[in-house]
Tab-separated table of C-alpha atoms in Angstrom:
chain	number	residue	atom	x	y	z
A	1	VAL	CA	153.462	159.959	172.232
A	2	PHE	CA	152.155	163.199	173.169
A	3	ARG	CA	153.088	166.237	170.942
A	4	TYR	CA	155.148	169.029	172.452
A	5	ALA	CA	152.070	171.277	172.858
A	6	ASP	CA	150.337	168.363	174.661
A	7	ARG	CA	153.100	167.663	177.109
A	8	ARG	CA	153.394	171.213	178.051
A	9	ARG	CA	149.429	171.947	178.604
A	10	VAL	CA	149.696	168.504	180.753
A	11	VAL	CA	152.375	169.918	182.504
A	12	GLU	CA	150.469	172.870	183.429
A	13	TYR	CA	147.165	171.299	184.383
A	14	ALA	CA	149.295	168.987	186.967
A	15	TYR	CA	151.448	172.386	188.131
A	16	GLN	CA	148.161	173.965	188.944
A	17	HIS	CA	146.531	171.370	190.138
A	18	ALA	CA	149.231	170.934	192.644
A	19	ARG	CA	149.147	174.411	193.561
A	20	ARG	CA	145.572	174.494	194.423
A	21	ASP	CA	145.793	171.481	196.339
A	22	LEU	CA	148.538	172.952	198.221
A	23	ARG	CA	146.908	176.052	198.754
A	24	GLY	CA	143.969	174.604	199.772
A	25	ARG	CA	145.729	172.208	202.412
A	26	ALA	CA	148.089	175.132	203.536
A	27	ASP	CA	146.817	175.222	207.346
A	28	ALA	CA	147.560	171.570	207.806
A	29	ILE	CA	150.684	171.444	205.843
A	30	GLY	CA	152.231	174.537	207.039
A	31	PRO	CA	153.084	173.177	210.693
A	32	LEU	CA	154.711	169.739	209.089
A	33	LEU	CA	156.634	171.579	206.677
A	34	ALA	CA	158.398	174.313	209.219
A	35	ARG	CA	159.209	171.188	211.880
A	36	HIS	CA	162.059	170.529	209.079
A	37	GLY	CA	162.674	174.232	208.258
A	38	LEU	CA	160.626	174.530	205.249
A	39	SER	CA	157.866	176.985	204.360
A	40	LEU	CA	155.216	176.925	201.527
A	41	ARG	CA	155.466	180.150	199.664
A	42	ARG	CA	151.585	181.558	199.978
A	43	GLU	CA	152.361	184.691	197.612
A	44	ALA	CA	153.376	182.058	194.932
A	45	LEU	CA	150.460	179.860	195.490
A	46	ASP	CA	147.872	182.662	195.156
A	47	ASP	CA	149.377	184.088	192.245
A	48	ASP	CA	146.999	183.744	189.674
A	49	LYS	CA	149.736	184.123	186.605
A	50	ARG	CA	151.989	181.926	188.145
A	51	SER	CA	152.587	179.100	185.420
A	52	PHE	CA	154.911	176.430	185.512
A	53	HIS	CA	157.285	178.129	183.161
A	54	THR	CA	157.653	181.292	184.891
A	55	SER	CA	158.313	179.243	188.178
A	56	LEU	CA	161.238	177.405	185.828
A	57	ASP	CA	162.462	181.171	185.031
A	58	GLU	CA	162.571	182.131	188.405
A	59	MET	CA	164.573	179.071	189.798
A	60	ASP	CA	167.002	179.829	186.812
A	61	ALA	CA	167.621	183.291	187.976
A	62	ALA	CA	167.955	182.231	191.699
A	63	ASN	CA	170.262	179.252	190.740
A	64	ARG	CA	172.461	182.079	188.516
A	65	ARG	CA	172.360	184.031	191.813
A	66	VAL	CA	173.682	181.095	194.149
A	67	MET	CA	176.255	179.814	191.345
A	68	SER	CA	177.805	183.110	191.347
A	69	GLU	CA	177.978	183.727	195.295
A	70	LEU	CA	179.248	180.321	195.176
A	71	GLY	CA	181.894	181.367	192.745
A	72	ARG	CA	182.851	184.399	194.719
A	73	VAL	CA	183.300	182.521	198.151
A	74	LEU	CA	185.570	179.767	196.274
A	75	ASP	CA	187.772	182.803	194.746
A	76	ARG	CA	187.970	184.319	198.227
A	77	LEU	CA	188.797	180.833	199.811
A	78	GLU	CA	191.483	180.181	197.080
A	79	ALA	CA	192.989	183.585	197.985
A	80	LEU	CA	193.333	182.570	201.610
A	81	LEU	CA	194.625	179.063	201.265
A	82	PRO	CA	198.504	178.570	200.913
A	83	VAL	CA	199.704	177.491	197.623
A	84	ALA	CA	200.403	173.711	197.595
A	85	ARG	CA	203.912	172.761	196.776
């Protein structure tokens, strides 16, 4: 069983290795992803300071924005729907 610090290092190593692999194969992978409406974020792949944990923080912020917007939309829908009796 790994200690927490060891697991963290293994995760970071795998994350950086995957980023290097994606960056190296971006020209081949890009068109395949585009067929499905997806794309690689080159700026994320090229960011030397990016880490697994900074990417999680970024995802958390994005999720908070999405949830906030969803809450606003649901509030608007609720206001438009007739009250069930």
